[in-house]
XYZ file of C-alpha atoms in Angstrom:
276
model
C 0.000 0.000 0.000
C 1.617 3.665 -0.895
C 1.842 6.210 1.386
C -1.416 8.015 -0.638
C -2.882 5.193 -0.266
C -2.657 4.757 3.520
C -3.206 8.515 3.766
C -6.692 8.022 2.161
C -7.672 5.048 4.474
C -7.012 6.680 7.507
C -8.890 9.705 6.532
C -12.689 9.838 8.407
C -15.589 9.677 6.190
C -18.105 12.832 5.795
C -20.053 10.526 8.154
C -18.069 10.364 10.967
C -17.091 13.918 10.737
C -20.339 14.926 10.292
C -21.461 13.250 13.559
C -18.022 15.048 15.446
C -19.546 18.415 14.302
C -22.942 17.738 15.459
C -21.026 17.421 18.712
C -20.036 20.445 18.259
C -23.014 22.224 17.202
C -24.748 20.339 20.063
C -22.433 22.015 22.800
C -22.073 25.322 21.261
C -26.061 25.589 21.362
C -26.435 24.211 25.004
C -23.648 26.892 26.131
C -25.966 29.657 25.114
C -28.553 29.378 28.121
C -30.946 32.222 26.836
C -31.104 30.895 22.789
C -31.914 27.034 24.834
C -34.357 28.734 26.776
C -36.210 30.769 24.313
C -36.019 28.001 21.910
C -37.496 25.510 24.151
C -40.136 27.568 25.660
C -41.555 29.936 22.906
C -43.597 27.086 21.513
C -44.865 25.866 24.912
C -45.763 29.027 26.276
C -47.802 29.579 22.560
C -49.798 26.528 23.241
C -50.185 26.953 26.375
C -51.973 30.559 26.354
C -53.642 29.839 23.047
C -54.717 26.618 24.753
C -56.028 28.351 27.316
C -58.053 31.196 25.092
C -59.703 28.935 23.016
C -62.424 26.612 24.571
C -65.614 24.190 23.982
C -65.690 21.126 22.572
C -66.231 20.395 18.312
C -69.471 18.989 17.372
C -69.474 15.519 16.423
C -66.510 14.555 18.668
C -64.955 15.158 21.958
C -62.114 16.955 20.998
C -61.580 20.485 22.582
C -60.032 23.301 20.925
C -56.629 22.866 23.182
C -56.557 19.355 21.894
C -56.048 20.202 18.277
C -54.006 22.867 18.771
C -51.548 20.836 20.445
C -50.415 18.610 17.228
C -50.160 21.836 15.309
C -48.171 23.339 17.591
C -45.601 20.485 17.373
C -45.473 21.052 13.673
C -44.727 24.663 14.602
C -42.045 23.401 16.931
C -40.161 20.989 14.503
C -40.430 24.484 11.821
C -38.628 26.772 14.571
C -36.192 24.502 15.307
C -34.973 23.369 12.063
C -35.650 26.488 9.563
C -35.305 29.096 11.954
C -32.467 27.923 14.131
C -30.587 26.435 10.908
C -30.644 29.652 9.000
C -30.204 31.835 11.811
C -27.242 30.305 13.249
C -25.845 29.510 9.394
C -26.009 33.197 8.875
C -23.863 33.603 11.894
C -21.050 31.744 10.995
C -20.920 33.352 7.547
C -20.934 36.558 8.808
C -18.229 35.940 11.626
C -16.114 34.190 9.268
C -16.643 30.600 10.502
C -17.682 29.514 6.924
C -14.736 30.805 5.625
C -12.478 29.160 8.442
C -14.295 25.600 7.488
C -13.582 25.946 4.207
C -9.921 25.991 4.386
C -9.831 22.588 6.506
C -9.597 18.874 5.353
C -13.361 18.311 5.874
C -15.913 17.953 3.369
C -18.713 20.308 3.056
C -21.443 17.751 3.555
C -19.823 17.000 7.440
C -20.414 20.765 8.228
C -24.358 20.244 6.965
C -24.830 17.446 8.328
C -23.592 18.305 12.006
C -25.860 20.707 11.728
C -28.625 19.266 10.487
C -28.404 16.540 13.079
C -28.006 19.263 15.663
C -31.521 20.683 14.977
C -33.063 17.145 14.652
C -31.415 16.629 18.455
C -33.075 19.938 19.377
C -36.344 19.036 17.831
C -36.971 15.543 19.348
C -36.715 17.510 23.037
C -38.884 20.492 21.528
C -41.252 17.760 21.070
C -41.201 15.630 23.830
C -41.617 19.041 26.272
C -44.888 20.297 23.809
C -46.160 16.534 24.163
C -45.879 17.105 27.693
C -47.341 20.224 28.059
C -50.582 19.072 25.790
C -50.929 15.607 27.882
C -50.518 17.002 31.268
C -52.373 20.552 30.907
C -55.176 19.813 27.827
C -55.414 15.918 28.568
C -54.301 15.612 25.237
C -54.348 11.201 24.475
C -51.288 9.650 23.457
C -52.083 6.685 21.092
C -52.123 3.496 21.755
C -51.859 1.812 17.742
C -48.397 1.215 16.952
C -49.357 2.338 13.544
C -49.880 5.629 14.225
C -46.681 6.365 16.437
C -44.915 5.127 13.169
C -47.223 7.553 11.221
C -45.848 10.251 13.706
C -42.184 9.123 13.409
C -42.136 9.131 9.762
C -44.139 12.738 9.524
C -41.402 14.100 11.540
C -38.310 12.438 10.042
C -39.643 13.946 6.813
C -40.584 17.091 7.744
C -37.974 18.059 9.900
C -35.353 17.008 7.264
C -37.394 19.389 5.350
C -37.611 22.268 6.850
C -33.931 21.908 7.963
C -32.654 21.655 4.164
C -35.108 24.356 3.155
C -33.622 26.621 6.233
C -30.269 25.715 5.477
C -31.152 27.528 1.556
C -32.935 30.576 3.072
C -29.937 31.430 5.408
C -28.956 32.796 2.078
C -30.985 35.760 2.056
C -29.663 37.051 5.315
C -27.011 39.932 4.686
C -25.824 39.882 8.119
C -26.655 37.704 11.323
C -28.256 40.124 12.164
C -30.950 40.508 9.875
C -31.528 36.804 10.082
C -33.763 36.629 12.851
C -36.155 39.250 10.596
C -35.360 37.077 7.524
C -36.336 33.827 8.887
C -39.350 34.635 11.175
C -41.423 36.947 8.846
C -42.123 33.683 6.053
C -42.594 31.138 9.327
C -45.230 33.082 11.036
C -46.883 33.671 7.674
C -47.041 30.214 7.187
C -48.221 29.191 10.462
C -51.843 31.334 9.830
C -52.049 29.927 6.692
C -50.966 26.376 7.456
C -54.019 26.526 10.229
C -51.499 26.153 12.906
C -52.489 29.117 14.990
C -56.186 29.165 13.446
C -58.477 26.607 14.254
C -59.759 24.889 13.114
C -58.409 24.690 9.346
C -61.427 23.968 7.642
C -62.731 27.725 8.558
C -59.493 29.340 6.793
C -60.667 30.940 3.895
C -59.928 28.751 0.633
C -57.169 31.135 -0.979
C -55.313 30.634 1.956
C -55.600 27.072 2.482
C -54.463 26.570 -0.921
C -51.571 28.688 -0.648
C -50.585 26.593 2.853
C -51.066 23.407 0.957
C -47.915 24.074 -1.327
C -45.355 24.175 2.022
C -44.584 21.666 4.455
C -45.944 23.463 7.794
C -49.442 22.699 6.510
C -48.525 18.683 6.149
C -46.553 18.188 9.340
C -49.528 19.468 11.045
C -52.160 17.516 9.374
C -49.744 14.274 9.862
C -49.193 15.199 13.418
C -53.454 15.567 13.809
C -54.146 12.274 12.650
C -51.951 10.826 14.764
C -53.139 12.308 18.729
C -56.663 12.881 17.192
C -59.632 10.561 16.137
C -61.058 10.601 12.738
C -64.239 12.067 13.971
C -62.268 15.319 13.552
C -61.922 14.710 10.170
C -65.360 17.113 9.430
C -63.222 19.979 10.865
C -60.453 19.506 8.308
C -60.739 20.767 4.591
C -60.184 17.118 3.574
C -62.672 14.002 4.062
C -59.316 11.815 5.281
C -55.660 12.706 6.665
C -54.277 11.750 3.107
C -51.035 10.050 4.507
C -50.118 9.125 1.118
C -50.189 12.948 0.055
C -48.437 14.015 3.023
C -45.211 11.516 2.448
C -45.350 12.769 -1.218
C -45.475 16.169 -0.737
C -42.594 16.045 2.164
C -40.739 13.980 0.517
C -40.315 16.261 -2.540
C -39.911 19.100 -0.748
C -37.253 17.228 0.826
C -35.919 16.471 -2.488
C -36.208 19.940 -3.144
C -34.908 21.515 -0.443
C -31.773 19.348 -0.816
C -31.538 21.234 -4.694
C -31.480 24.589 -3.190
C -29.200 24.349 -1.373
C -26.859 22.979 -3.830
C -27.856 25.749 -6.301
C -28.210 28.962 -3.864
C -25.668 28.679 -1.006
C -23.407 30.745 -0.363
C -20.197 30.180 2.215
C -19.534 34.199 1.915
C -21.717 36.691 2.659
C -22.500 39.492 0.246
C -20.527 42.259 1.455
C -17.594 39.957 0.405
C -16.286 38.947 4.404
């Protein structure tokens, strides 16, 4: 074996790098007690006031208003952690320089996305777990009991999660400066939270422009995914469709997965505009 040859063995796949990075990422994040605190407990704190606003009971069912709020709001959740937190903190390290620093070491491009990617998914699974909590313990929210439909829910947030992560990832593009990220990032999430019926319930009293609009983005999906799976399907009436269209959900996150993985091979940029 030559001496290239050897070199090349002992060199640590994208994989393995990618997973030291998400170390990284993962203890970088945790140091910054305010960002873990706010990130953790904006969506909580939503659900629980809105929870506590709305009231009574749908006809047709004994679901309360809480009750489907509380799988939307996890959808909102996984969306803040993942496009929000990805393209905030991306912007960051291209406008400090930490890009630039990366791209001068021996380690490929897709370790530095996936660290991060598997950062947000970290941050996302406990974002979930504390919403689930909040929904079971204060709105009595049922957890189910059919295997099938906690596989529904892990595949619904595998998919969308990667999503929105890949799509955030692409939009941390349009940031000049860290500091315009925050602006950047939260102005198309809320947008897409009214129109994805996650802070309007319930969806089937949007107006139709809107909910057609919310059905081209993945917010609107993860929620509806995330509904069938804590509610019964004597909810369905409230919905704008006569079933939770599984089939359609996969589809449509899986291309926007597919999609989201295209922009950000097309439109990203490791230098920020002002040429840092």
């Amino acid at each position: 074996m030559t001496v290239a040859e050897r070199s090349a063995f002992r060199r640590p796949s994208a994989a393995r790098l990618g997973l030291y990075r998400a170390g990284v990422e993962l203890k970088s994040f945790f140091r910054e007690r305010d960002a873990v605190v706010f990130t953790f407990a904006m969506p909580a704190v939503i659900l629980a006031l809105l929870g506590s606003i709305f009231d009574g009971v749908y006809p047709g069912s004994d679901v309360t208003s809480a009750q489907y709020l509380a799988p939307s709001m996890i959808a909102a959740g996984v969306a803040s952690a993942t496009f929000i937190n990805l393209g905030t903190g991306i912007a960051s390290d291209r406008d400090d320089g930490t890009l630039r620093r990366l791209r001068g070491v021996p380690m490929p491009p897709s370790a530095y996305f996936l660290g991060k990617i598997l950062m947000a998914l970290v941050v996302t699974v406990g974002e979930t777990v504390l919403l689930l909590g909040v929904g079971v313990l204060a709105f009595d929210l049922r957890l189910p009991t059919d295997p099938a439909r906690w596989l529904t829910l892990g595949w619904v947030f595998l998919l969308g999660a990667t999503a929105c992560a890949l799509v955030g990832i692409a939009a941390s593009s349009l940031a000049r400066s860290a500091r315009s990220a925050g602006a950047v990032m939260n102005l198309p999430y809320l947008v897409l939270a009214f129109i994805s019926g996650v802070f309007y319930t319930p969806v089937g009293q949007l107006p139709e422009p809107l909910v057609t609009v919310g059905s081209l983005f993945p917010l609107k999906w993860m929620a509806q995914g995330f509904r069938s799976v804590f509610l019964p399907d004597s909810i369905l009436p409230q919905e704008v469709v006569p079933s939770w269209e599984h089939g359609r959900t996969s589809l449509v996150l899986a291309a926007w997965c597919i999609g989201g993985m295209l922009l950000c091979l097309t439109t990203f940029r490791w230098q920020g505009r002002r040429g840092r």
